């Protein structure tokens, strides 16, 4: 991905036009990276940033600021609980999973699996959803759905809790989460990178999950990469 500075000439060819474009970076975003999402004649709600000197018409492009490259959390490792119910995350996992000040959220995902998240991003996403639910309750929009609201409350009460990731990646598994994993002192557990979070699995549950899901790998990666379109 190139950094736009001053002017950059880009060859273009699609169903609307072909030729070369001179790209001027946005004045409000100097020395920043942009990704071209769509280029064409439709100018509705699109900021003009391209000008083509080889054609009489002005061309427009819809852009979004590209964030820093995301490092996917990947890897599969076997670890054992010590006599204090502590688990050490592998160094390879910690290279990509670095919560600020070690502040994490541990959450129950499915029987035999719990996940570990950066607390700041977790709280931000969850708070937005909870606030929307509160607003709908205040407006009376959920009066006919109170049983589901109660169910949500029960799940929220037990699903997750804050935990602290100690130096060198040592994690104390809280009571209730150990039982969810069927884990005791000395139990073997699988540490798995799930791209955006870390997961801790009961080995038998992990094997069953992989046996069921692995045949769908090619279809999944094709769908998510957009290369099947």
CSV table of N, CA and C in Angstrom, one decimal, residues 121-205:
chain,number,residue,atom,x,y,z
A,121,UNK,N,-11.5,-2.8,24.3
A,121,UNK,CA,-12.3,-3.0,23.1
A,121,UNK,C,-13.6,-3.7,23.4
A,122,UNK,N,-13.5,-4.7,24.3
A,122,UNK,CA,-14.7,-5.4,24.8
A,122,UNK,C,-15.7,-4.5,25.4
A,123,UNK,N,-15.3,-3.7,26.4
A,123,UNK,CA,-16.2,-2.8,27.1
A,123,UNK,C,-16.9,-1.8,26.1
A,124,UNK,N,-16.1,-1.3,25.2
A,124,UNK,CA,-16.6,-0.3,24.2
A,124,UNK,C,-17.7,-0.9,23.4
A,125,UNK,N,-17.5,-2.1,22.9
A,125,UNK,CA,-18.5,-2.8,22.0
A,125,UNK,C,-19.7,-3.2,22.8
A,126,UNK,N,-19.5,-3.8,24.0
A,126,UNK,CA,-20.6,-4.2,24.8
A,126,UNK,C,-21.5,-3.1,25.3
A,127,UNK,N,-20.8,-2.0,25.7
A,127,UNK,CA,-21.5,-0.9,26.3
A,127,UNK,C,-22.5,-0.3,25.3
A,128,UNK,N,-22.1,-0.2,24.0
A,128,UNK,CA,-23.0,0.3,22.9
A,128,UNK,C,-24.2,-0.5,22.8
A,129,UNK,N,-24.1,-1.8,22.9
A,129,UNK,CA,-25.3,-2.7,22.7
A,129,UNK,C,-26.2,-2.6,24.0
A,130,UNK,N,-25.6,-2.6,25.1
A,130,UNK,CA,-26.4,-2.5,26.4
A,130,UNK,C,-27.1,-1.1,26.4
A,131,UNK,N,-26.5,-0.1,26.0
A,131,UNK,CA,-27.1,1.2,26.0
A,131,UNK,C,-28.3,1.2,25.1
A,132,UNK,N,-28.2,0.6,23.9
A,132,UNK,CA,-29.3,0.5,23.0
A,132,UNK,C,-30.5,-0.3,23.6
A,133,UNK,N,-30.2,-1.3,24.3
A,133,UNK,CA,-31.2,-2.1,24.9
A,133,UNK,C,-31.9,-1.3,26.0
A,134,UNK,N,-31.2,-0.6,26.8
A,134,UNK,CA,-31.8,0.3,27.9
A,134,UNK,C,-32.7,1.3,27.3
A,135,UNK,N,-32.3,1.9,26.1
A,135,UNK,CA,-33.1,2.9,25.5
A,135,UNK,C,-34.4,2.3,25.0
A,136,UNK,N,-34.3,1.0,24.4
A,136,UNK,CA,-35.5,0.4,24.0
A,136,UNK,C,-36.5,0.0,25.1
A,137,UNK,N,-35.9,-0.4,26.3
A,137,UNK,CA,-36.7,-0.7,27.4
A,137,UNK,C,-37.4,0.6,27.9
A,138,UNK,N,-36.7,1.7,27.9
A,138,UNK,CA,-37.3,3.0,28.4
A,138,UNK,C,-38.4,3.4,27.5
A,139,UNK,N,-38.3,3.1,26.2
A,139,UNK,CA,-39.3,3.5,25.2
A,139,UNK,C,-40.5,2.5,25.1
A,140,UNK,N,-40.3,1.4,25.8
A,140,UNK,CA,-41.4,0.4,25.8
A,140,UNK,C,-41.4,-0.5,24.6
A,141,UNK,N,-40.3,-0.5,23.9
A,141,UNK,CA,-40.2,-1.3,22.6
A,141,UNK,C,-40.0,-2.8,22.9
A,142,UNK,N,-39.6,-3.1,24.2
A,142,UNK,CA,-39.3,-4.5,24.5
A,142,UNK,C,-40.4,-5.1,25.5
A,143,UNK,N,-41.5,-4.5,25.6
A,143,UNK,CA,-42.5,-4.9,26.6
A,143,UNK,C,-43.0,-6.4,26.3
A,144,UNK,N,-43.0,-6.7,25.0
A,144,UNK,CA,-43.5,-8.1,24.6
A,144,UNK,C,-42.3,-9.0,24.6
A,145,UNK,N,-41.2,-8.6,24.9
A,145,UNK,CA,-40.0,-9.4,24.8
A,145,UNK,C,-39.2,-9.6,26.1
A,146,UNK,N,-40.0,-9.3,27.2
A,146,UNK,CA,-39.3,-9.4,28.5
A,146,UNK,C,-38.7,-10.7,28.9
A,147,UNK,N,-39.2,-11.8,28.5
A,147,UNK,CA,-38.5,-13.1,28.8
A,147,UNK,C,-37.2,-13.2,28.2
A,148,UNK,N,-37.0,-12.6,26.9
A,148,UNK,CA,-35.7,-12.6,26.3
A,148,UNK,C,-34.7,-11.6,27.0
A,149,UNK,N,-35.3,-10.5,27.5
A,149,UNK,CA,-34.5,-9.5,28.2
A,149,UNK,C,-34.0,-10.2,29.5
A,150,UNK,N,-34.9,-11.0,30.2
A,150,UNK,CA,-34.5,-11.7,31.4
A,150,UNK,C,-33.4,-12.7,31.1
A,151,UNK,N,-33.5,-13.4,30.0
A,151,UNK,CA,-32.5,-14.4,29.6
A,151,UNK,C,-31.2,-13.7,29.3
A,152,UNK,N,-31.2,-12.5,28.7
A,152,UNK,CA,-30.0,-11.8,28.4
A,152,UNK,C,-29.4,-11.4,29.7
A,153,UNK,N,-30.2,-11.0,30.7
A,153,UNK,CA,-29.6,-10.6,32.0
A,153,UNK,C,-28.9,-11.7,32.7
A,154,UNK,N,-29.6,-12.9,32.6
A,154,UNK,CA,-28.9,-14.1,33.3
A,154,UNK,C,-27.6,-14.4,32.6
A,155,UNK,N,-27.6,-14.4,31.3
A,155,UNK,CA,-26.3,-14.7,30.6
A,155,UNK,C,-25.3,-13.7,30.8
A,156,UNK,N,-25.7,-12.4,30.8
A,156,UNK,CA,-24.7,-11.3,31.1
A,156,UNK,C,-24.1,-11.5,32.5
A,157,UNK,N,-24.9,-12.0,33.5
A,157,UNK,CA,-24.5,-12.1,34.9
A,157,UNK,C,-23.4,-13.1,35.0
A,158,UNK,N,-23.4,-14.1,34.1
A,158,UNK,CA,-22.4,-15.2,34.3
A,158,UNK,C,-21.4,-15.4,33.2
A,159,UNK,N,-21.7,-14.7,32.0
A,159,UNK,CA,-20.9,-15.0,30.8
A,159,UNK,C,-19.5,-14.5,30.9
A,160,UNK,N,-19.2,-13.3,31.4
A,160,UNK,CA,-17.9,-12.8,31.4
A,160,UNK,C,-17.5,-12.0,32.7
A,161,UNK,N,-16.2,-11.8,32.9
A,161,UNK,CA,-15.8,-11.1,34.0
A,161,UNK,C,-14.4,-10.5,33.7
A,162,UNK,N,-14.0,-9.5,34.4
A,162,UNK,CA,-12.6,-8.9,34.2
A,162,UNK,C,-11.6,-9.8,34.8
A,163,UNK,N,-10.4,-10.0,34.2
A,163,UNK,CA,-9.3,-10.7,34.7
A,163,UNK,C,-8.0,-9.9,34.4
A,164,UNK,N,-7.0,-10.3,35.1
A,164,UNK,CA,-5.7,-9.6,34.9
A,164,UNK,C,-4.7,-10.6,34.4
A,165,UNK,N,-4.1,-10.2,33.3
A,165,UNK,CA,-3.0,-11.1,32.7
A,165,UNK,C,-1.7,-10.6,33.3
A,166,UNK,N,-1.1,-11.5,34.1
A,166,UNK,CA,0.1,-11.2,34.9
A,166,UNK,C,1.3,-11.2,33.9
A,167,UNK,N,2.4,-10.7,34.4
A,167,UNK,CA,3.7,-10.8,33.6
A,167,UNK,C,4.0,-12.2,33.1
A,168,UNK,N,4.6,-12.2,31.9
A,168,UNK,CA,4.9,-13.5,31.3
A,168,UNK,C,3.7,-14.3,30.9
A,169,UNK,N,2.6,-13.6,30.8
A,169,UNK,CA,1.4,-14.2,30.2
A,169,UNK,C,0.7,-15.2,31.1
A,170,UNK,N,0.8,-15.1,32.4
A,170,UNK,CA,0.2,-16.0,33.3
A,170,UNK,C,-1.2,-15.6,33.7
A,171,UNK,N,-2.2,-16.5,33.6
A,171,UNK,CA,-3.6,-16.2,33.8
A,171,UNK,C,-4.2,-17.1,34.8
A,172,UNK,N,-4.9,-16.5,35.8
A,172,UNK,CA,-5.6,-17.3,36.8
A,172,UNK,C,-7.0,-17.5,36.3
A,173,UNK,N,-7.4,-18.8,36.1
A,173,UNK,CA,-8.7,-19.1,35.6
A,173,UNK,C,-9.7,-19.0,36.8
A,174,UNK,N,-10.7,-18.1,36.7
A,174,UNK,CA,-11.6,-17.9,37.8
A,174,UNK,C,-12.5,-19.1,38.1
A,175,UNK,N,-13.1,-19.2,39.3
A,175,UNK,CA,-14.1,-20.2,39.6
A,175,UNK,C,-15.3,-20.0,38.7
A,176,UNK,N,-15.9,-21.1,38.3
A,176,UNK,CA,-17.0,-21.0,37.3
A,176,UNK,C,-16.6,-21.2,35.9
A,177,UNK,N,-15.4,-20.6,35.6
A,177,UNK,CA,-14.9,-20.8,34.2
A,177,UNK,C,-14.1,-22.1,34.1
A,178,UNK,N,-13.5,-22.5,35.3
A,178,UNK,CA,-12.8,-23.8,35.3
A,178,UNK,C,-13.8,-24.9,35.1
A,179,UNK,N,-15.0,-24.8,35.8
A,179,UNK,CA,-16.0,-25.8,35.7
A,179,UNK,C,-16.6,-25.8,34.3
A,180,UNK,N,-16.7,-24.7,33.6
A,180,UNK,CA,-17.2,-24.6,32.3
A,180,UNK,C,-16.3,-25.4,31.3
A,181,UNK,N,-15.0,-25.4,31.6
A,181,UNK,CA,-14.0,-26.1,30.8
A,181,UNK,C,-13.8,-27.6,31.3
A,182,UNK,N,-14.5,-27.9,32.4
A,182,UNK,CA,-14.3,-29.2,33.0
A,182,UNK,C,-12.8,-29.4,33.4
A,183,UNK,N,-12.2,-28.4,33.9
A,183,UNK,CA,-10.7,-28.4,34.2
A,183,UNK,C,-10.4,-28.5,35.7
A,184,UNK,N,-9.4,-29.3,36.0
A,184,UNK,CA,-9.0,-29.4,37.4
A,184,UNK,C,-7.5,-29.1,37.5
A,185,UNK,N,-6.9,-29.1,38.7
A,185,UNK,CA,-5.4,-29.0,38.8
A,185,UNK,C,-4.8,-30.1,37.9
A,186,UNK,N,-3.8,-29.6,37.1
A,186,UNK,CA,-3.1,-30.6,36.3
A,186,UNK,C,-3.7,-30.9,35.0
A,187,UNK,N,-4.9,-30.4,34.7
A,187,UNK,CA,-5.6,-30.6,33.5
A,187,UNK,C,-4.9,-30.0,32.3
A,188,UNK,N,-4.9,-30.8,31.2
A,188,UNK,CA,-4.4,-30.3,29.9
A,188,UNK,C,-5.5,-29.4,29.3
A,189,UNK,N,-5.0,-28.2,28.7
A,189,UNK,CA,-6.0,-27.4,28.0
A,189,UNK,C,-5.3,-26.9,26.7
A,190,UNK,N,-6.1,-26.6,25.7
A,190,UNK,CA,-5.6,-26.1,24.5
A,190,UNK,C,-5.7,-24.6,24.4
A,191,UNK,N,-4.6,-23.9,24.1
A,191,UNK,CA,-4.6,-22.5,23.9
A,191,UNK,C,-4.7,-22.3,22.3
A,192,UNK,N,-5.7,-21.6,21.9
A,192,UNK,CA,-5.9,-21.4,20.4
A,192,UNK,C,-6.1,-20.0,20.1
A,193,UNK,N,-5.4,-19.5,19.0
A,193,UNK,CA,-5.6,-18.2,18.5
A,193,UNK,C,-6.8,-18.2,17.6
A,194,UNK,N,-7.8,-17.4,17.9
A,194,UNK,CA,-9.0,-17.3,17.2
A,194,UNK,C,-9.1,-16.0,16.4
A,195,UNK,N,-8.0,-15.5,15.8
A,195,UNK,CA,-7.8,-14.3,15.0
A,195,UNK,C,-8.0,-13.0,15.8
A,196,UNK,N,-9.1,-12.8,16.5
A,196,UNK,CA,-9.3,-11.6,17.2
A,196,UNK,C,-9.3,-11.7,18.7
A,197,UNK,N,-9.2,-13.0,19.2
A,197,UNK,CA,-9.1,-13.2,20.6
A,197,UNK,C,-8.3,-14.5,20.8
A,198,UNK,N,-8.1,-14.8,22.1
A,198,UNK,CA,-7.5,-16.1,22.5
A,198,UNK,C,-8.6,-17.0,23.0
A,199,UNK,N,-8.5,-18.2,22.7
A,199,UNK,CA,-9.5,-19.2,23.2
A,199,UNK,C,-8.8,-20.3,24.0
A,200,UNK,N,-9.5,-20.8,25.0
A,200,UNK,CA,-9.0,-21.9,25.9
A,200,UNK,C,-10.0,-23.0,25.8
A,201,UNK,N,-9.5,-24.2,25.4
A,201,UNK,CA,-10.4,-25.3,25.1
A,201,UNK,C,-10.1,-26.5,25.9
A,202,UNK,N,-11.2,-27.2,26.3
A,202,UNK,CA,-11.1,-28.6,26.7
A,202,UNK,C,-10.6,-29.4,25.5
A,203,UNK,N,-9.5,-30.2,25.6
A,203,UNK,CA,-9.0,-30.9,24.4
A,203,UNK,C,-10.0,-31.7,23.7
A,204,UNK,N,-10.9,-32.4,24.4
A,204,UNK,CA,-11.8,-33.3,23.7
A,204,UNK,C,-12.8,-32.4,22.9
A,205,UNK,N,-13.3,-31.3,23.5
A,205,UNK,CA,-14.2,-30.4,22.8
A,205,UNK,C,-13.5,-29.8,21.6
